[in-house]
Short mmCIF file of C-alpha atoms and ligand atoms in Angstrom, two decimals:
data_model
loop_
_atom_site.label_atom_id
_atom_site.label_comp_id
_atom_site.label_asym_id
_atom_site.label_seq_id
_atom_site.Cartn_x
_atom_site.Cartn_y
_atom_site.Cartn_z
CA GLY I 7 66.75 28.09 -85.19
CA ALA I 8 64.86 24.94 -84.34
CA GLU I 9 61.10 25.01 -84.37
CA VAL I 10 59.27 25.72 -81.15
CA VAL I 11 56.91 22.83 -80.54
CA ILE I 12 53.84 24.41 -79.04
CA ASN I 13 51.22 21.92 -80.08
CA GLY I 14 53.25 18.76 -79.82
CA SER I 15 51.37 15.55 -79.10
CA SER I 16 53.93 14.55 -76.51
CA SER I 17 51.35 13.65 -73.89
CA PRO I 18 49.52 10.39 -74.55
CA ALA I 19 45.87 11.01 -75.22
CA VAL I 20 44.41 9.39 -72.13
CA VAL I 21 40.87 10.61 -72.32
CA ASP I 22 38.72 9.77 -69.38
CA ARG I 23 35.59 11.87 -69.61
CA SER I 24 34.67 11.33 -65.97
CA ASN I 25 37.95 12.96 -64.99
CA GLU I 26 38.14 15.74 -67.56
CA SER I 27 40.76 17.82 -65.82
CA ILE I 28 43.21 15.10 -64.78
CA LYS I 29 44.83 15.18 -68.17
CA HIS I 30 45.56 18.87 -67.62
CA ASN I 31 47.81 18.19 -64.65
CA ILE I 32 50.60 20.69 -64.66
CA GLN I 33 54.13 19.30 -64.71
CA PRO I 34 56.78 20.11 -63.70
CA ALA I 35 55.49 21.15 -60.32
CA SER I 36 56.23 24.65 -59.11
CA SER I 37 59.46 23.78 -57.32
CA LYS I 38 60.97 21.94 -60.29
CA TRP I 39 60.11 24.47 -62.98
CA ARG I 40 63.04 26.25 -64.62
CA HIS I 41 62.94 29.25 -66.93
CA ASN I 42 64.23 28.53 -70.43
CA GLN I 43 65.86 31.78 -71.49
CA THR I 44 66.91 30.56 -74.93
CA LEU I 45 63.42 29.42 -75.76
CA SER I 46 61.84 32.64 -74.45
CA LEU I 47 64.11 34.69 -76.68
CA ARG I 48 63.34 32.51 -79.67
CA ILE I 49 59.60 32.94 -79.09
CA ARG I 50 60.00 36.70 -78.78
CA LYS I 51 61.81 36.75 -82.11
CA GLN I 52 59.16 34.60 -83.81
CA ILE I 53 56.32 36.74 -82.51
CA LEU I 54 58.11 39.86 -83.70
CA LYS I 55 57.69 38.56 -87.23
CA PHE I 56 53.94 38.92 -86.79
CA LEU I 57 53.50 41.89 -84.49
CA ASP I 58 55.37 44.37 -82.38
CA ALA I 59 53.80 44.81 -78.97
CA GLU I 60 55.38 48.22 -78.62
CA LYS I 61 53.42 49.42 -81.64
CA ASP I 62 50.41 47.15 -81.66
CA ILE I 63 49.45 47.72 -78.06
CA SER I 64 47.82 50.97 -79.14
CA VAL I 65 46.86 53.15 -82.03
CA LEU I 66 48.66 56.48 -81.63
CA LYS I 67 47.35 60.00 -81.97
CA GLY I 68 49.44 60.73 -85.01
CA THR I 69 47.76 58.02 -87.05
CA LEU I 70 44.08 59.00 -86.66
CA LYS I 71 42.03 62.14 -86.53
CA PRO I 72 38.50 62.87 -85.34
CA GLY I 73 35.95 61.79 -87.92
CA ASP I 74 38.09 59.03 -89.42
CA ILE I 75 36.13 55.92 -90.27
CA ILE I 76 37.15 52.55 -88.85
CA HIS I 77 35.78 49.17 -89.92
CA TYR I 78 35.26 46.81 -86.98
CA ILE I 79 37.65 43.89 -87.15
CA PHE I 80 35.00 41.23 -86.56
CA ASP I 81 32.17 43.10 -88.26
CA ARG I 82 33.80 44.40 -91.40
CA ASP I 83 30.55 45.87 -92.71
CA SER I 84 30.04 48.02 -89.63
CA THR I 85 31.95 51.20 -89.12
CA MET I 86 32.58 53.75 -86.41
CA ASN I 87 33.78 57.32 -86.49
CA VAL I 88 36.72 58.34 -84.38
CA SER I 89 35.09 60.66 -81.85
CA GLN I 90 36.72 63.74 -80.39
CA ASN I 91 36.89 61.99 -77.01
CA LEU I 92 38.53 58.88 -78.41
CA TYR I 93 41.02 61.02 -80.26
CA GLU I 94 41.87 62.89 -77.09
CA LEU I 95 42.53 59.67 -75.23
CA LEU I 96 44.81 58.13 -77.85
CA PRO I 97 48.38 58.05 -76.54
CA ARG I 98 51.04 60.13 -78.29
CA THR I 99 53.70 57.50 -77.76
CA SER I 100 53.45 53.83 -76.99
CA PRO I 101 52.87 53.17 -73.29
CA LEU I 102 55.36 50.33 -73.70
CA LYS I 103 58.03 52.29 -75.47
CA ASN I 104 61.45 50.93 -74.49
CA LYS I 105 59.95 49.02 -71.59
CA HIS I 106 61.66 45.92 -70.25
CA PHE I 107 60.78 43.97 -67.14
CA GLY I 108 62.47 41.12 -65.34
CA THR I 109 59.32 39.24 -64.47
CA CYS I 110 55.71 39.86 -65.41
CA ALA I 111 52.48 38.39 -64.08
CA ILE I 112 49.47 37.90 -66.28
CA VAL I 113 46.41 37.32 -64.17
CA GLY I 114 43.54 35.47 -65.85
CA ASN I 115 40.13 35.44 -64.27
CA SER I 116 39.56 31.76 -63.48
CA GLY I 117 38.07 30.81 -60.11
CA VAL I 118 41.15 28.64 -59.61
CA LEU I 119 42.63 31.74 -57.98
CA LEU I 120 40.24 31.52 -55.04
CA ASN I 121 42.07 30.30 -51.92
CA SER I 122 45.33 30.25 -53.87
CA GLY I 123 47.02 32.74 -51.57
CA CYS I 124 48.88 34.03 -54.66
CA GLY I 125 48.34 37.73 -53.98
CA GLN I 126 51.78 38.47 -52.55
CA GLU I 127 53.59 36.50 -55.23
CA ILE I 128 51.65 38.25 -57.99
CA ASP I 129 52.33 41.69 -56.51
CA ALA I 130 56.06 40.92 -56.36
CA HIS I 131 56.38 40.91 -60.15
CA SER I 132 57.73 44.02 -61.90
CA PHE I 133 54.75 44.33 -64.21
CA VAL I 134 51.28 42.98 -63.50
CA ILE I 135 48.66 42.58 -66.21
CA ARG I 136 45.00 41.95 -65.38
CA CYS I 137 41.96 41.29 -67.50
CA ASN I 138 38.56 42.92 -67.87
CA LEU I 139 38.63 45.22 -64.86
CA ALA I 140 38.39 42.21 -62.56
CA PRO I 141 37.98 43.35 -58.96
CA VAL I 142 41.02 43.08 -56.69
CA GLN I 143 40.29 44.75 -53.33
CA GLU I 144 38.00 42.03 -51.98
CA TYR I 145 40.29 39.27 -53.29
CA ALA I 146 43.70 40.75 -52.55
CA ARG I 147 44.97 37.69 -50.65
CA ASP I 148 44.47 35.49 -53.70
CA VAL I 149 44.95 37.87 -56.63
CA GLY I 150 47.03 40.76 -55.29
CA LEU I 151 46.48 44.46 -55.87
CA LYS I 152 49.27 45.69 -58.13
CA THR I 153 48.00 46.57 -61.58
CA ASP I 154 50.19 48.02 -64.30
CA LEU I 155 47.89 47.22 -67.18
CA VAL I 156 44.29 46.16 -67.14
CA THR I 157 42.13 45.28 -70.13
CA MET I 158 38.51 46.21 -70.59
CA ASN I 159 36.36 44.51 -73.20
CA PRO I 160 33.36 46.77 -73.81
CA SER I 161 31.10 43.89 -72.74
CA VAL I 162 32.38 44.35 -69.18
CA ILE I 163 30.36 47.55 -68.92
CA GLN I 164 27.23 45.53 -69.51
CA ARG I 165 28.17 42.49 -67.46
CA ALA I 166 29.77 44.07 -64.41
CA PHE I 167 28.38 47.60 -64.44
CA GLU I 168 24.77 47.14 -65.59
CA ASP I 169 25.38 49.30 -68.66
CA LEU I 170 25.60 52.30 -66.30
CA VAL I 171 21.80 52.46 -66.04
CA ASN I 172 21.89 54.79 -63.05
CA ALA I 173 24.16 57.01 -60.99
CA THR I 174 25.09 54.17 -58.63
CA TRP I 175 26.60 52.07 -61.43
CA ARG I 176 28.29 55.05 -62.99
CA GLU I 177 29.84 55.82 -59.62
CA LYS I 178 30.94 52.20 -59.22
CA LEU I 179 32.75 52.25 -62.54
CA LEU I 180 34.23 55.62 -61.79
CA GLN I 181 35.63 54.35 -58.48
CA ARG I 182 37.15 51.35 -60.22
CA LEU I 183 38.76 53.60 -62.82
CA HIS I 184 40.09 55.99 -60.19
CA SER I 185 41.62 53.04 -58.34
CA LEU I 186 43.76 52.29 -61.41
CA ASN I 187 45.83 55.23 -60.39
CA GLY I 188 48.01 55.84 -63.43
CA SER I 189 48.11 52.35 -64.87
CA ILE I 190 47.36 51.43 -68.48
CA LEU I 191 43.72 50.83 -69.37
CA TRP I 192 43.62 48.75 -72.55
CA ILE I 193 40.34 48.96 -74.42
CA PRO I 194 39.77 46.86 -77.54
CA ALA I 195 37.52 49.47 -79.12
CA PHE I 196 37.73 48.38 -82.74
CA MET I 197 36.95 44.68 -82.44
CA ALA I 198 33.17 44.31 -82.52
CA ARG I 199 30.41 46.79 -83.22
CA GLY I 200 28.47 45.81 -80.07
CA GLY I 201 30.74 47.89 -77.86
CA LYS I 202 30.36 51.23 -79.60
CA GLU I 203 28.38 53.16 -76.98
CA ARG I 204 30.09 51.44 -74.08
CA VAL I 205 33.51 52.57 -75.21
CA GLU I 206 32.18 56.10 -75.65
CA TRP I 207 30.65 56.13 -72.14
CA VAL I 208 33.94 55.08 -70.60
CA ASN I 209 35.93 57.61 -72.63
CA GLU I 210 33.56 60.35 -71.56
CA LEU I 211 33.75 59.37 -67.92
CA ILE I 212 37.55 59.36 -67.97
CA LEU I 213 37.75 62.82 -69.53
CA LYS I 214 34.96 64.39 -67.50
CA HIS I 215 36.39 63.24 -64.17
CA HIS I 216 40.06 63.57 -65.11
CA VAL I 217 40.65 59.94 -64.26
CA ASN I 218 44.33 59.18 -63.98
CA VAL I 219 44.72 56.27 -66.41
CA ARG I 220 46.82 55.85 -69.52
CA THR I 221 44.36 54.67 -72.15
CA ALA I 222 45.45 52.37 -74.97
CA TYR I 223 43.40 51.00 -77.88
CA PRO I 224 44.91 48.00 -79.65
CA SER I 225 45.92 48.36 -83.28
CA LEU I 226 43.66 47.16 -86.06
CA ARG I 227 46.08 44.44 -87.02
CA LEU I 228 46.78 42.97 -83.60
CA LEU I 229 44.09 40.28 -83.59
CA HIS I 230 44.98 38.85 -86.97
CA ALA I 231 48.68 39.04 -86.22
CA VAL I 232 48.28 37.13 -82.95
CA ARG I 233 46.08 34.56 -84.66
CA GLY I 234 48.63 34.26 -87.43
CA TYR I 235 51.46 33.59 -85.01
CA TRP I 236 49.59 30.83 -83.21
CA LEU I 237 48.29 29.32 -86.45
CA THR I 238 51.86 29.06 -87.68
CA ASN I 239 52.55 27.07 -84.54
CA LYS I 240 49.59 24.82 -85.25
CA VAL I 241 47.37 26.29 -82.58
CA HIS I 242 44.13 26.89 -84.42
CA ILE I 243 42.41 29.65 -82.50
CA LYS I 244 39.25 31.22 -83.82
CA ARG I 245 39.51 34.32 -81.69
CA PRO I 246 42.30 34.65 -79.15
CA THR I 247 41.16 35.35 -75.61
CA THR I 248 42.30 38.43 -73.76
CA GLY I 249 44.63 36.25 -71.73
CA LEU I 250 46.38 34.83 -74.78
CA LEU I 251 46.63 38.29 -76.34
CA MET I 252 48.33 39.52 -73.18
CA TYR I 253 50.82 36.65 -73.15
CA THR I 254 51.65 37.23 -76.81
CA LEU I 255 52.22 40.95 -76.19
CA ALA I 256 54.17 40.37 -72.98
CA THR I 257 56.81 38.24 -74.72
CA ARG I 258 58.11 41.47 -76.18
CA PHE I 259 58.93 43.28 -72.96
CA CYS I 260 59.00 40.65 -70.21
CA ASN I 261 61.98 38.44 -69.56
CA GLN I 262 60.03 35.86 -67.53
CA ILE I 263 56.27 35.45 -67.75
CA TYR I 264 54.14 33.99 -64.96
CA LEU I 265 50.50 33.13 -65.56
CA TYR I 266 47.90 32.93 -62.79
CA GLY I 267 44.17 32.31 -63.08
CA PHE I 268 44.38 30.44 -66.36
CA TRP I 269 42.21 27.37 -65.89
CA PRO I 270 39.23 27.00 -68.22
CA PHE I 271 37.91 23.80 -66.62
CA PRO I 272 35.11 23.19 -64.11
CA LEU I 273 37.24 20.96 -61.85
CA ASP I 274 40.67 21.68 -60.43
CA GLN I 275 43.61 19.25 -60.34
CA ASN I 276 42.16 17.65 -57.21
CA GLN I 277 38.72 17.32 -58.79
CA ASN I 278 37.20 20.14 -56.75
CA PRO I 279 34.76 22.47 -58.51
CA VAL I 280 36.22 25.70 -59.91
CA LYS I 281 34.26 28.84 -60.68
CA TYR I 282 34.54 30.23 -64.19
CA HIS I 283 35.49 33.66 -62.82
CA TYR I 284 36.84 34.24 -59.32
CA TYR I 285 34.53 37.21 -58.80
CA ASP I 286 31.14 36.56 -60.41
CA SER I 287 28.63 33.82 -61.11
CA LEU I 288 29.19 33.36 -64.82
CA LYS I 289 29.01 29.69 -65.75
CA TYR I 290 31.12 27.47 -67.96
CA GLY I 291 28.36 27.13 -70.55
CA TYR I 292 29.37 30.64 -71.42
CA THR I 293 32.46 29.32 -73.18
CA SER I 294 30.60 26.59 -75.05
CA GLN I 295 29.97 26.41 -78.79
CA ALA I 296 28.33 29.81 -78.72
CA SER I 297 31.55 31.47 -77.66
CA PRO I 298 34.17 32.25 -80.28
CA HIS I 299 36.91 31.38 -77.79
CA THR I 300 38.68 28.05 -77.66
CA MET I 301 40.13 28.33 -74.17
CA PRO I 302 40.97 24.65 -73.59
CA LEU I 303 42.92 24.65 -76.85
CA GLU I 304 44.80 27.76 -75.78
CA PHE I 305 45.41 26.18 -72.41
CA LYS I 306 46.99 23.15 -74.03
CA ALA I 307 49.41 25.41 -75.87
CA LEU I 308 50.25 27.36 -72.70
CA LYS I 309 50.73 24.12 -70.79
CA SER I 310 53.20 22.92 -73.38
CA LEU I 311 55.09 26.20 -73.08
CA HIS I 312 55.12 25.76 -69.30
CA GLU I 313 56.61 22.28 -69.70
CA GLN I 314 59.36 23.74 -71.89
CA GLY I 315 60.11 26.55 -69.46
CA ALA I 316 58.98 29.41 -71.71
CA LEU I 317 56.39 30.56 -69.18
CA LYS I 318 55.21 29.45 -65.77
CA LEU I 319 51.62 28.47 -65.12
CA THR I 320 50.36 28.47 -61.56
CA VAL I 321 47.07 26.63 -61.21
CA GLY I 322 47.07 25.77 -57.54
CA GLN I 323 48.24 27.37 -54.34
CA CYS I 324 51.24 29.64 -54.04
CA ASP I 325 53.82 28.74 -51.40
N1 CTP L 28 40.70 32.48 -68.29
C1 CTP L 28 40.99 31.13 -68.10
N2 CTP L 28 40.09 30.32 -67.46
C2 CTP L 28 38.93 30.80 -67.02
C3 CTP L 28 38.61 32.17 -67.22
C4 CTP L 28 39.52 32.98 -67.85
O1 CTP L 28 42.05 30.67 -68.52
N3 CTP L 28 38.08 29.98 -66.38
C5 CTP L 28 41.71 33.35 -68.92
C6 CTP L 28 41.46 33.56 -70.42
O2 CTP L 28 42.70 33.64 -71.09
C7 CTP L 28 40.76 34.90 -70.45
C8 CTP L 28 41.37 35.64 -69.27
O3 CTP L 28 41.62 34.62 -68.31
O4 CTP L 28 40.96 35.61 -71.64
C9 CTP L 28 40.48 36.71 -68.70
O5 CTP L 28 39.21 36.18 -68.43
P1 CTP L 28 37.88 36.82 -69.00
O6 CTP L 28 37.68 38.14 -68.40
O7 CTP L 28 36.78 35.83 -68.87
O8 CTP L 28 38.33 37.05 -70.54
P2 CTP L 28 37.65 36.78 -71.96
O9 CTP L 28 36.83 35.52 -71.96
O10 CTP L 28 38.71 36.88 -73.00
O11 CTP L 28 36.71 37.97 -72.14
P3 CTP L 28 35.28 37.97 -72.84
O12 CTP L 28 34.45 36.96 -72.13
O13 CTP L 28 34.80 39.37 -72.62
O14 CTP L 28 35.53 37.64 -74.28
#
């Protein structure tokens, strides 16, 4: 089949630094956007050459045993032992086994969601993916409530739950976990050594309080496979963000993919300020040189896919 042009230079490089985000204007507008089924299928096929979301979404019980040694993906010299708790929480079969959905929503955490009124639209999708345990209750009008899968980088425990320093924070996390109510909790436990204790705390909490979540821990090859796919399409990502990982996985089991809350820029399309996250006070500097992410580059690729009808980006208000 023909090549999928993800990083085409179709848009003229009009760079006006005073208006950074104007060049990110999303076209076609919501009403004119059409899903491109042929292209979506072609992308699914291409991605399947690099990874299989059904398998790579989680390591399974059969493949590890307590005491096994794992080298962290980003810190090859550091290792961890598979604990009894982790082993217990590994799924026996893929939580995505034979799953297929008509439409899926992937909800990023950009402040562009605030005042979007997208909650109802998001909740209407068959499968809703969220990132990093982002709060929903207080923002339901804009982000919805439905959660079928939510990710949790270990750093979230530090950033949003004060490293569980006291009973109050432990209770807060516990409440959030209980509210997941049977959905998939996706914990990248083998990425970086920094998260070792945090993953263990969460595992312990889930087991001790019989929290009703289906835990999943991405395969050791997922990161490199995702990077490989995008590199092949000339998108040079150092370390894919959670959002891009979720899109790449979703192509396997979602017919149509809708993205909300993907907007890594400090101004919106009307030049109004946008918060980095819809729910906290983290600043944009956070994604600067220090961060391994290259969100604007990812965004450019997603925007191109939107223009071709492979996915739909919503970066303003929902109707
Ligand atoms: N995102 C975005 N624009 C923002 C913030 C987030 O497009 N201003 C998207 C990114 O794809 C991101 C996802 O939403 O991966 C979830 O946001 P966040 O929790 O900040 O994810 P990460 O940056 O990947 O997580 P971390 O900071 O822990 O690496």
